[in-house]
Coordinates of C-alpha atoms and ligand atoms in Angstrom, one line a residue:
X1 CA 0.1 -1.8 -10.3
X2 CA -3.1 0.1 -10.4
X3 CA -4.9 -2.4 -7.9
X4 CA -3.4 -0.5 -4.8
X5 CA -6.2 -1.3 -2.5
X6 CA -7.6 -4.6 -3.0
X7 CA -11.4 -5.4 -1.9
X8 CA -11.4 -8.6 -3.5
X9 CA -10.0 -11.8 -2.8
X10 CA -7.2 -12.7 -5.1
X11 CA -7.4 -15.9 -5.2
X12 CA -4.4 -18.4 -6.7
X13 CA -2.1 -16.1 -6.1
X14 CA -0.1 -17.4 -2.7
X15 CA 2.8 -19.5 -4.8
X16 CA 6.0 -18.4 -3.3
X17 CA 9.6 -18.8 -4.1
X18 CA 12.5 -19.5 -1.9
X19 CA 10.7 -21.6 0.7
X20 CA 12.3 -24.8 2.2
X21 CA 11.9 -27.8 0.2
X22 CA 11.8 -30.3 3.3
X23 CA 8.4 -28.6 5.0
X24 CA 5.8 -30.3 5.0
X25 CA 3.0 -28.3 6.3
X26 CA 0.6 -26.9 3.9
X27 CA 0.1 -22.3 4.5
X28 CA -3.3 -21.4 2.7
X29 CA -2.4 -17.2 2.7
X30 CA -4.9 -15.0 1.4
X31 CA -4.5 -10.9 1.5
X32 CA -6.7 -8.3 1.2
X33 CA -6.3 -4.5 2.0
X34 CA -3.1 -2.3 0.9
X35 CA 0.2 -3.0 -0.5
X36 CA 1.6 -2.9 3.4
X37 CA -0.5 -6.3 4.1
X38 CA 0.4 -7.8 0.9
X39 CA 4.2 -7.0 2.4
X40 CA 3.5 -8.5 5.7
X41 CA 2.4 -11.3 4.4
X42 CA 5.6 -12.0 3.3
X43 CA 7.0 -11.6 6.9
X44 CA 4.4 -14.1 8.1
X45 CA 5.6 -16.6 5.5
X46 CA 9.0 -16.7 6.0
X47 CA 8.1 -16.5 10.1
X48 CA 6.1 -19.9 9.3
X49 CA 8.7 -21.3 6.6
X50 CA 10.8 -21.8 9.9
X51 CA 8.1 -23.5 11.8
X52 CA 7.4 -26.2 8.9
X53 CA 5.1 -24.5 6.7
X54 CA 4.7 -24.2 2.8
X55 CA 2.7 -22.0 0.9
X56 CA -0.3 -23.8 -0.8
X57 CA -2.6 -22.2 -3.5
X58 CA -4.8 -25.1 -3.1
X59 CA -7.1 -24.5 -0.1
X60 CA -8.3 -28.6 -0.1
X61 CA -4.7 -29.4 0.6
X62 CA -4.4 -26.8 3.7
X63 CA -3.2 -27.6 7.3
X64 CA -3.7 -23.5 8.3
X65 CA -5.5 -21.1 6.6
X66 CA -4.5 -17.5 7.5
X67 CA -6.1 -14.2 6.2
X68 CA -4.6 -10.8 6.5
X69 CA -7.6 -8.6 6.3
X70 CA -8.5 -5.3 6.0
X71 CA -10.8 -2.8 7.6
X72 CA -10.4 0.0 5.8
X73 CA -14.0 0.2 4.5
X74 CA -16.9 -1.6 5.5
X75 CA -17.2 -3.3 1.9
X76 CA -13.5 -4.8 2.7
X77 CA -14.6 -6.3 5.8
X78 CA -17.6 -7.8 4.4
X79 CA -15.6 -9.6 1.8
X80 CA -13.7 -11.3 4.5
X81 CA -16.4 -12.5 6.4
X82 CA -17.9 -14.1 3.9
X83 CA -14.4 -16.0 2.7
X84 CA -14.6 -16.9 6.7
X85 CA -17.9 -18.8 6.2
X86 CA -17.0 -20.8 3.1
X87 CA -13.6 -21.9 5.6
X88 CA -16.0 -22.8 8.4
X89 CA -17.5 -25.2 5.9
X90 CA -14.5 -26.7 4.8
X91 CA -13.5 -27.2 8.7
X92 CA -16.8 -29.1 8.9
X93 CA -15.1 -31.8 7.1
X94 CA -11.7 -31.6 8.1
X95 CA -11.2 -30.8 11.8
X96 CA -7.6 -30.5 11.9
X97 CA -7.9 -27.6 9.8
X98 CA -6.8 -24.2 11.6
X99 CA -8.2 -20.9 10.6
X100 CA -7.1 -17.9 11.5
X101 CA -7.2 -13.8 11.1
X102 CA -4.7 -11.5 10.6
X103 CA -4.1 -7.5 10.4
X104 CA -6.4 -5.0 10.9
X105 CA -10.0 -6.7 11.2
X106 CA -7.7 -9.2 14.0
X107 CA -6.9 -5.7 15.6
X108 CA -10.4 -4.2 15.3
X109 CA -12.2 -6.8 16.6
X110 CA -10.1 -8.9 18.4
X111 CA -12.0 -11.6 20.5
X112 CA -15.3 -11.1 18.6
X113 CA -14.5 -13.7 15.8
X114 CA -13.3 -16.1 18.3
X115 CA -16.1 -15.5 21.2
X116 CA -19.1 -14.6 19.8
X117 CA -19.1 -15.8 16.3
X118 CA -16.5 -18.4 16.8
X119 CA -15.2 -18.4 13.0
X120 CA -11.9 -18.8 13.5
X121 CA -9.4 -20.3 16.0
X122 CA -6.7 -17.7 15.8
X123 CA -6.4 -13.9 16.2
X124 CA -3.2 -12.3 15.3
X125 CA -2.7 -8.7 15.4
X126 CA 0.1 -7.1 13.2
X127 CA 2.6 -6.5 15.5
X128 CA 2.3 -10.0 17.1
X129 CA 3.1 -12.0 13.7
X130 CA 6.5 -13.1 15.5
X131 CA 4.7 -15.2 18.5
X132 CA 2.5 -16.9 15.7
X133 CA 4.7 -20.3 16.6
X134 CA 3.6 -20.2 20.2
X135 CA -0.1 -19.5 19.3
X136 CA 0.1 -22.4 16.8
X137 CA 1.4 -24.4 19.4
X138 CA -2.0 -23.3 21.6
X139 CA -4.3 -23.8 18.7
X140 CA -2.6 -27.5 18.1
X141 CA -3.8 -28.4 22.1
X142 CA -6.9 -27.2 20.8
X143 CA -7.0 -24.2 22.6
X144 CA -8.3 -20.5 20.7
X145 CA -5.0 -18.2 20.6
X146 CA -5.0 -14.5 20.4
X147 CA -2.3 -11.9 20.4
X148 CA -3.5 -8.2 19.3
X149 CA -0.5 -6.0 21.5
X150 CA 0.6 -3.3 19.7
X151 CA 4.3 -2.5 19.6
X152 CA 5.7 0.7 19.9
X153 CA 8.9 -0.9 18.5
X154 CA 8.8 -4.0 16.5
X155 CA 9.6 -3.3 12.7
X156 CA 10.2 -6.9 11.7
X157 CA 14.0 -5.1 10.3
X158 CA 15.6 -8.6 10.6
X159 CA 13.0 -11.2 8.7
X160 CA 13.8 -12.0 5.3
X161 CA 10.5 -11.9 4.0
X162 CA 9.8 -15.0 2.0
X163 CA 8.2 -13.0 -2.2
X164 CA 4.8 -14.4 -2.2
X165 CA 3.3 -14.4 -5.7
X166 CA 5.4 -11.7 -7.4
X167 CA 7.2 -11.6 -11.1
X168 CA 10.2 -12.4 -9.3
X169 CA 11.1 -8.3 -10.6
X170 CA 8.7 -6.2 -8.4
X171 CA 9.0 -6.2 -4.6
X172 CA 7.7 -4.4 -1.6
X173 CA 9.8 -2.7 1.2
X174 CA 8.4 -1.9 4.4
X175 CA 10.4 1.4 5.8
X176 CA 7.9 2.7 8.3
X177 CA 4.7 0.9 10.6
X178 CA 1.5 2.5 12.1
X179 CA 0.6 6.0 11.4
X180 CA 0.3 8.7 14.3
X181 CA -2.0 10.7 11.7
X182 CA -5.3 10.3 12.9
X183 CA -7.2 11.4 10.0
X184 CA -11.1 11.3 11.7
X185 CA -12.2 8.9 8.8
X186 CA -9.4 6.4 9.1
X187 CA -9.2 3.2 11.5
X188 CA -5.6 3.0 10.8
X189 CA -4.2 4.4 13.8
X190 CA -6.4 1.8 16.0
X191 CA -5.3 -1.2 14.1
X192 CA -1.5 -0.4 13.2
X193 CA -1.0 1.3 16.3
X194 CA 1.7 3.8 16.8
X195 CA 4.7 5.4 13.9
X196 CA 8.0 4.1 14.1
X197 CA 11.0 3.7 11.4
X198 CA 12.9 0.8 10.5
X199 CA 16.8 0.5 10.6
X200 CA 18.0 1.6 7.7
X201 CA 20.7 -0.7 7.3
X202 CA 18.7 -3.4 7.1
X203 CA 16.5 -1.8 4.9
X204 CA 19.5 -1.2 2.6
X205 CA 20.7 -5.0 3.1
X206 CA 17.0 -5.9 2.5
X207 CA 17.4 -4.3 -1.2
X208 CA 20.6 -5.2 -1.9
X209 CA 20.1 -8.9 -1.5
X210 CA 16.4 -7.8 -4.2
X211 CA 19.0 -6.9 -6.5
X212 CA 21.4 -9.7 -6.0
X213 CA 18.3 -12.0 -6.5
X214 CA 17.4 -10.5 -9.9
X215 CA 14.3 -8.2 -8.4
X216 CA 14.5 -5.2 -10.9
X217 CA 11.9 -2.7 -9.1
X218 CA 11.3 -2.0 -5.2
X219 CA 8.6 0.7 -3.5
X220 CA 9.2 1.7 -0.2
X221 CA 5.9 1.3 1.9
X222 CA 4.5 3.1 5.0
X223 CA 1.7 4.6 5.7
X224 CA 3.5 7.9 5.5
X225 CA 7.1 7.5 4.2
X226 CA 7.7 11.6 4.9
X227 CA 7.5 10.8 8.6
X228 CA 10.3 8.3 8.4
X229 CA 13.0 9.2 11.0
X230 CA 16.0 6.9 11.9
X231 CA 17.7 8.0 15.1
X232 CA 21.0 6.4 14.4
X233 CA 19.6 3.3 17.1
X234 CA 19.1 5.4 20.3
X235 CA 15.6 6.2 21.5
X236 CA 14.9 9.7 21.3
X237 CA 15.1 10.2 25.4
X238 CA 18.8 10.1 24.9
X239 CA 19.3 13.2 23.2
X240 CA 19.1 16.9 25.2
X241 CA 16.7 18.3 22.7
X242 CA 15.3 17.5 19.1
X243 CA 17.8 19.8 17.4
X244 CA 20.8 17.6 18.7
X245 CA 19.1 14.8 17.9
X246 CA 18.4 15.9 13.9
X247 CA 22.0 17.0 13.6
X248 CA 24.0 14.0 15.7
X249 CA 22.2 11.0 14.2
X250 CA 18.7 11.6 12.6
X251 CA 18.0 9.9 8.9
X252 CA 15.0 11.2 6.9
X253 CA 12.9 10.2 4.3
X254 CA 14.8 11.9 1.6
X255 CA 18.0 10.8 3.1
X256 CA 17.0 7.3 3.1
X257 CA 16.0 7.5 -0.7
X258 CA 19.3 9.0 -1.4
X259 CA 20.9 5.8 0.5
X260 CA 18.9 3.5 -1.2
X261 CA 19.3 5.0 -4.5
X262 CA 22.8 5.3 -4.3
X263 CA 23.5 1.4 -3.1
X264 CA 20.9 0.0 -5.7
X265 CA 22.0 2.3 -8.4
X266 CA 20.2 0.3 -11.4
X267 CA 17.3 -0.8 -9.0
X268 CA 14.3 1.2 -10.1
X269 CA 12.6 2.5 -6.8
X270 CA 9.2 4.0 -6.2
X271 CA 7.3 4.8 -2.6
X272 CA 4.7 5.0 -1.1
X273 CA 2.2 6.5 0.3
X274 CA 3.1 10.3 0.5
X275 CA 2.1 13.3 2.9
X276 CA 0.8 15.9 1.4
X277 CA 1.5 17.4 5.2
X278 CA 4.7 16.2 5.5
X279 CA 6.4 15.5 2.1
X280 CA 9.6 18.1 1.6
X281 CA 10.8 19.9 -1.6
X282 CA 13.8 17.7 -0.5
X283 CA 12.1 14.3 -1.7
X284 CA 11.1 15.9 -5.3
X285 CA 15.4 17.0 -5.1
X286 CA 16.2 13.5 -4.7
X287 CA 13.8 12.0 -7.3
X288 CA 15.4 15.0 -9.5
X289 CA 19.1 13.8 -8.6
X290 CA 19.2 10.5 -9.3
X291 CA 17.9 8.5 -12.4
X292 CA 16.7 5.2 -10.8
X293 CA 13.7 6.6 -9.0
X294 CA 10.7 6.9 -10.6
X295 CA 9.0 10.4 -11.4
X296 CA 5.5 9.6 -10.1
X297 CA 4.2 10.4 -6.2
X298 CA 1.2 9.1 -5.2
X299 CA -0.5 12.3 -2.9
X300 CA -4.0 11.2 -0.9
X301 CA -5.9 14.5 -0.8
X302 CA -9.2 13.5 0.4
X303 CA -10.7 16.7 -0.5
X304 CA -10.1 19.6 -2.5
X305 CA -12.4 21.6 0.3
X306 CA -10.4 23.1 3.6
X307 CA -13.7 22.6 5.3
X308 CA -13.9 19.6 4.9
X309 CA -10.0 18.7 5.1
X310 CA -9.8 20.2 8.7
X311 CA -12.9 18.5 9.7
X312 CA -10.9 14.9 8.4
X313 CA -7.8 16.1 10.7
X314 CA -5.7 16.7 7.5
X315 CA -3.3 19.0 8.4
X316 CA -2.8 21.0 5.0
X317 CA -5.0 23.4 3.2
X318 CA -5.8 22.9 -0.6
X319 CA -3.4 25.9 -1.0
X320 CA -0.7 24.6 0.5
X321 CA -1.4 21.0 -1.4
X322 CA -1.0 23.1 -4.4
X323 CA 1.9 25.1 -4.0
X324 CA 3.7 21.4 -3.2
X325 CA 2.1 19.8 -6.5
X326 CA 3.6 23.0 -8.3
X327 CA 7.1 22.4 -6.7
X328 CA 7.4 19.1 -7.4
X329 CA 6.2 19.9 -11.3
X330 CA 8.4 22.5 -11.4
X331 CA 11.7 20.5 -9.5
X332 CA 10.2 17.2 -11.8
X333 CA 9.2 18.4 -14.7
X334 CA 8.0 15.4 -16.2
X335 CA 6.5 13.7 -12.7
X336 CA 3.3 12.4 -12.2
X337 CA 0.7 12.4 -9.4
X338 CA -2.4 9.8 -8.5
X339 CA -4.8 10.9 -5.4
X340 CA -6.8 9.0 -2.9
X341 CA -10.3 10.6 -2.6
X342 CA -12.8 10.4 -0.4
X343 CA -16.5 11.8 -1.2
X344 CA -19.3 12.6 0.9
X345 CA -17.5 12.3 4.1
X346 CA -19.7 14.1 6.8
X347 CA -21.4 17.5 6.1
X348 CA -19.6 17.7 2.6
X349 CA -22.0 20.2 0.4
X350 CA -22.4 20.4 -3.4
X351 CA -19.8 23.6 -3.0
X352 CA -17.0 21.4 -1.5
X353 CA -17.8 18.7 -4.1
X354 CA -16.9 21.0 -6.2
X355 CA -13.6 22.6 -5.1
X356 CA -12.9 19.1 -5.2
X357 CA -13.4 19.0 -8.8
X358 CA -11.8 22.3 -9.4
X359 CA -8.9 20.9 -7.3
X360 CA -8.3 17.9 -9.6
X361 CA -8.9 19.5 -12.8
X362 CA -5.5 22.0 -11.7
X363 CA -3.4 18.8 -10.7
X364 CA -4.2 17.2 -13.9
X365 CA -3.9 14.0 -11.9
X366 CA -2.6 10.2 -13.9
X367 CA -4.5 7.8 -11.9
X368 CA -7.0 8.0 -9.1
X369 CA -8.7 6.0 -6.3
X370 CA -11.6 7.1 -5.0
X371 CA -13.9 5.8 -2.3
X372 CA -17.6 6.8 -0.7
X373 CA -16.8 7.2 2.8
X374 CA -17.5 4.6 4.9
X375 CA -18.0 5.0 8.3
X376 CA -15.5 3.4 10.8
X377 CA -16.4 2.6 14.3
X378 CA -14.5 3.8 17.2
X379 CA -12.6 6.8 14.3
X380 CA -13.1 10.3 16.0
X381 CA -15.2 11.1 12.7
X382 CA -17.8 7.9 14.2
X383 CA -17.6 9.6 17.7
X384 CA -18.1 12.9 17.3
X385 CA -19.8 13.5 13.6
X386 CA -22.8 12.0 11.9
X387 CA -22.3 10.3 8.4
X388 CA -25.2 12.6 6.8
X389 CA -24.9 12.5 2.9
X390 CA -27.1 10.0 1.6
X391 CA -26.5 7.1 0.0
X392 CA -27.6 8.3 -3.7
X393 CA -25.8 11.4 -3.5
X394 CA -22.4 10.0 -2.4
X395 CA -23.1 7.9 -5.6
X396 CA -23.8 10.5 -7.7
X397 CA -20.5 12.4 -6.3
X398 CA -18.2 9.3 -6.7
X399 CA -19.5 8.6 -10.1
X400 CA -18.7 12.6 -11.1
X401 CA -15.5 12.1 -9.6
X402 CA -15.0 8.6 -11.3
X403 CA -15.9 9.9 -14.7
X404 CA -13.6 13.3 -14.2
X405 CA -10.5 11.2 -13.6
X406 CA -11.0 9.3 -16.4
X407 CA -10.5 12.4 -19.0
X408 CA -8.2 13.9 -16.7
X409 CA -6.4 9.9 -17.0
X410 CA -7.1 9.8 -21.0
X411 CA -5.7 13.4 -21.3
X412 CA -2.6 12.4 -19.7
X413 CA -1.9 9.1 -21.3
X414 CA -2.1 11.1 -24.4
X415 CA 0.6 13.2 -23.2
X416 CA 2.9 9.8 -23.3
X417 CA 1.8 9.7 -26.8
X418 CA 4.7 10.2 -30.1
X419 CA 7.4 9.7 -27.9
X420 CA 9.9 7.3 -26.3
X421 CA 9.6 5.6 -22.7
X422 CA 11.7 3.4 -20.3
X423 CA 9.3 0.4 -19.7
X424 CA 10.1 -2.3 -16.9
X425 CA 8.9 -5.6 -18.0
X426 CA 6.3 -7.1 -15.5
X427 CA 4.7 -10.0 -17.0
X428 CA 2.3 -10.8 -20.0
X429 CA -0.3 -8.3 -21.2
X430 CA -3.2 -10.2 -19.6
X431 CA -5.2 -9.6 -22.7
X432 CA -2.6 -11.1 -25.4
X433 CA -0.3 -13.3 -24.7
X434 CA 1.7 -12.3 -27.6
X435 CA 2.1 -8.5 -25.8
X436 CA 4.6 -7.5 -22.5
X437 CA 3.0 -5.4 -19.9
X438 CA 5.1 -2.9 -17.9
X439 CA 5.6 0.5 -16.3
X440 CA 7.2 3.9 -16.8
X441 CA 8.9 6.0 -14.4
X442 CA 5.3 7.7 -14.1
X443 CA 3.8 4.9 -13.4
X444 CA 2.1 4.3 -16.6
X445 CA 1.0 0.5 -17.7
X446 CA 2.2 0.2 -21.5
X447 CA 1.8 -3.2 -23.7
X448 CA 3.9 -3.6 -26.6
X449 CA 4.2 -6.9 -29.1
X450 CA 6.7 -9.4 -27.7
X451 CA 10.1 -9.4 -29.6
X452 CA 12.3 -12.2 -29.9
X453 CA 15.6 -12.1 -26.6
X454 CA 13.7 -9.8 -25.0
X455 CA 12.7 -11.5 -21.2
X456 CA 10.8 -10.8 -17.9
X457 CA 12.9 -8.1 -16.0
X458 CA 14.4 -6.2 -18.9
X459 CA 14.3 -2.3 -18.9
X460 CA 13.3 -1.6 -22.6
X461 CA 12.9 1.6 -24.7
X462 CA 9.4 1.5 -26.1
X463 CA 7.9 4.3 -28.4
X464 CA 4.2 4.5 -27.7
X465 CA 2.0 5.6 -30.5
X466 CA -1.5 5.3 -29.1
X467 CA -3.5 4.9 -25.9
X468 CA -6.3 4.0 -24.0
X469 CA -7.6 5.9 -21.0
X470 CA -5.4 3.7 -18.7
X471 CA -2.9 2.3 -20.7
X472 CA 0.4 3.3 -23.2
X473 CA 0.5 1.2 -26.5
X474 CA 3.6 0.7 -27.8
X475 CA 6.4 -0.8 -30.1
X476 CA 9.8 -1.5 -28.9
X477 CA 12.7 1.1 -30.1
X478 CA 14.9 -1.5 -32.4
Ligands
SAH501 N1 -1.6 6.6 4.4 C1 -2.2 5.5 3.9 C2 -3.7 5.6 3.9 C3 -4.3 4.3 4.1 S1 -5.9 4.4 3.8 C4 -1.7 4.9 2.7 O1 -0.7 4.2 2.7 O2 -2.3 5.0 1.6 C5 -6.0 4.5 2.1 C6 -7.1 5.4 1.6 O3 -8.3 4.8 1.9 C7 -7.0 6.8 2.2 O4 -6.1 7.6 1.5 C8 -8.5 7.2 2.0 O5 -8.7 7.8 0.8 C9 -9.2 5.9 2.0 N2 -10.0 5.7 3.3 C10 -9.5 5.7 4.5 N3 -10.5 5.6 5.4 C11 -11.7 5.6 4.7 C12 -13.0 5.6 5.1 N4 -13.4 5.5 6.3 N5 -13.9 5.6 4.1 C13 -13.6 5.7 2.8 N6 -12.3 5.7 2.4 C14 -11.3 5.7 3.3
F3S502 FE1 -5.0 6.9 7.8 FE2 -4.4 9.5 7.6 FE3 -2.7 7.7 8.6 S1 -5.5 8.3 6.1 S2 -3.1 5.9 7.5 S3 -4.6 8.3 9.5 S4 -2.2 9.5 7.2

């Protein structure tokens, strides 16, 4: 699970299970981007299972070609583009072919791929994914369809989200939508539009019927799980005053873990992403209190410079990022962290490169993922600063930063070293077919030699005696 974001284009990978025999419509469903469009993907499926449609991983065979694409960086964007081209060739030779976008580059850029470079014949932003059967019915007539609103509402709480291309004993949850954030670098905002929670009833219903169908793991997506806030249905107008509201009806984030935890008791669970700005003591308590969810919190810090974290809008200081990395140690004492990175984002000097390196050397982070910044038009960071660090040096940077994260990761997998672990089994090592790969609670990949009863989905007790910089090697405990 270390490919969190994914530039590339996975390709083979859109089988699904738990579709309806009887359709007869062929879904080509490629997605790029975060773990959040890799989920909606799943609502789009089982949205378009209803109308007729089955997944296809062969794109010759294809009646509608949909892609949920990213525009997180410009690098992601380009990669879409050019899978666009190759599909404008294969619609060359079969007409009734439809292509479409969908996500974030749909939001962005909305009539542009339709209009002016007329790629594709449907636009679909991510709150719109539920009037995708009247735009097919457009784009059938031979009409370009478009719908990019963005909901203040719409959570998608009551679709049963068809597992596209999983082990069968991993799964995605969505909890929360949008992010209200704006952190001046990110596009996020613009294309996911505004926060809002999901019911969580249905979210509990949602992993109940995971568990009932043999799913051993789930993680709990938003953009910003500590932000998720329930209010028991009514819209916050109907209470005199945020206090009331909190004690009458309000669930939080660590509330909602303590729920889920408690009615998937053997479920493992993981989230993410946290908020260094908003994440409570309270969440580290819960992780603390109850066995089945995993010691590991993923924490974007950006930077380890406040002068360049106020000028990105984050709304902590590398103190106070500290002091919560030093509660949650000391509350967890055996969690993990991995950080999202961003380096020469405007103005940033060899000094704040540094503190940045200081700052990860004290977390003594597992696992990173760090990016150059990439400008993002219409961010406040495009508008109103000017994306001055060269090319070489952000190189230079990200390659320091690249290389530091790989001791600190080395020096941390050692750590896992001489001594039991609880390992989820995910699959096949993809190097030897004769090895399992899986997880620990801290999110650690571990391969071990296949023994004889054991089977996709078991929880196993391996003892590791060696490792890599990224991975555990073990042998299972007899
Ligand atoms: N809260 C979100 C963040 C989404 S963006 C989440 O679920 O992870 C994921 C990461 O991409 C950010 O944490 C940031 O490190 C990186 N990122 C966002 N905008 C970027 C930009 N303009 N250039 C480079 N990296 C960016
Ligand atoms: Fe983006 Fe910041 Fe939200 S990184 S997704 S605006 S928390």
């Amino acid at each position: 699970m270390q490919e969190k974001y994914i530039d590339e284009t996975k390709q083979g990978e859109a089988f699904a299970v738990a579709e309806r025999p009887d359709n007869s419509k062929k879904l080509f469903l490629e997605s790029y981007g975060c773990q959040m469009n890799f989920s909606d993907s799943e609502i789009v499926a089982s949205i378009l299972n209803e109308q007729g449609y089955n997944t296809t991983a062969n794109v010759e065979e294809a009646d509608l070609i949909l892609l949920n694409t990213c525009s997180i960086r410009e690098k992601a964007e380009q990669t879409v583009r050019m899978r666009l081209s190759q599909f404008k060739n294969l619609k060359k030779e079969k007409p009734t072919l439809t292509v479409g976008v969908l996500g974030c580059m749909a939001e962005r850029l909305k009539t542009k791929f339709l209009e002016e470079e007329q790629l594709v014949d449907l636009v679909v932003g991510p709150d719109a994914y539920r009037d995708l059967p009247n735009l097919l019915k457009e784009t059938d007539d031979g009409r370009d369809a478009i719908n990019v609103i963005l909901s203040k509402e719409e959570t998608y709480a009551d679709i049963n989200p068809v597992r596209l291309g999983g082990n069968g004993v991993t799964a995605f949850v969505t909890i929360t939508r949008g992010c209200d954030n704006m952190c001046t670098f990110c596009v996020v905002p613009f294309t996911r539009g505004r926060e809002r929670s999901r019911d969580p009833h249905s979210i509990i219903e949602e992993c109940k019927n995971l568990w009932d169908g043999g799913y051993k793991e789930i993680t709990l997506l938003g953009q910003n799980v500590d932000s998720y806030l329930w209010y028991g249905g009514g819209p916050k107008k109907d209470f005199k005053n945020a206090t009331e509201m909190q004690q009458l009806t309000a669930v939080k984030f660590s509330q909602l873990l303590d729920m889920v935890a408690t009615a998937v008791p053997k479920m493992r669970i993981r989230f993410s992403t946290s908020n260094p700005h908003e994440m409570t003591e309270e969440v580290f308590r819960m992780i603390a209190k109850h066995d089945n969810i995993c010691k590991y919190v993923h924490l974007p810090v950006q930077s380890g410079s406040d002068r360049i974290l106020q000028l990105m809008n984050r709304q902590h200081t590398r103190q106070e990022y500290l002091d919560l990395i030093r509660k949650g140690k000391e509350i967890v004492p055996e969690i993990s962290f991995s950080q999202d990175m961003i380096i020469g984002f405007c103005t940033e000097t060899e000094e704040d490169h540094q503190l940045t390196m200081s700052l990860m050397r004290e977390v003594e982070y597992d696992y990173g993922y760090m990016f150059s910044y990439s400008e993002r038009p219409g961010t406040p960071a495009h508008k109103k600063m000017e994306d001055d660090i060269p090319a070489d040096i952000k190189q230079r940077r990200l390659a320091e930063v690249i290389a530091l994260q790989g001791e600190l990761s080395r020096k941390r997998m050692q750590g896992y070293v001489g001594r039991n672990h609880e390992v989820l089994i995910e699959g096949t090592s993809r190097k030897n077919e004769s090895q399992w790969k899986g997880r620990n609670s801290q999110n650690a990949v571990c391969v071990f030699e296949k023994l004889e009863g054991q089977k996709l989905g078991d929880i196993v007790t391996v003892f590791v005696y060696d490792n890599t910089q990224g991975t555990l090697l073990g042998t299972t405990v007899a």
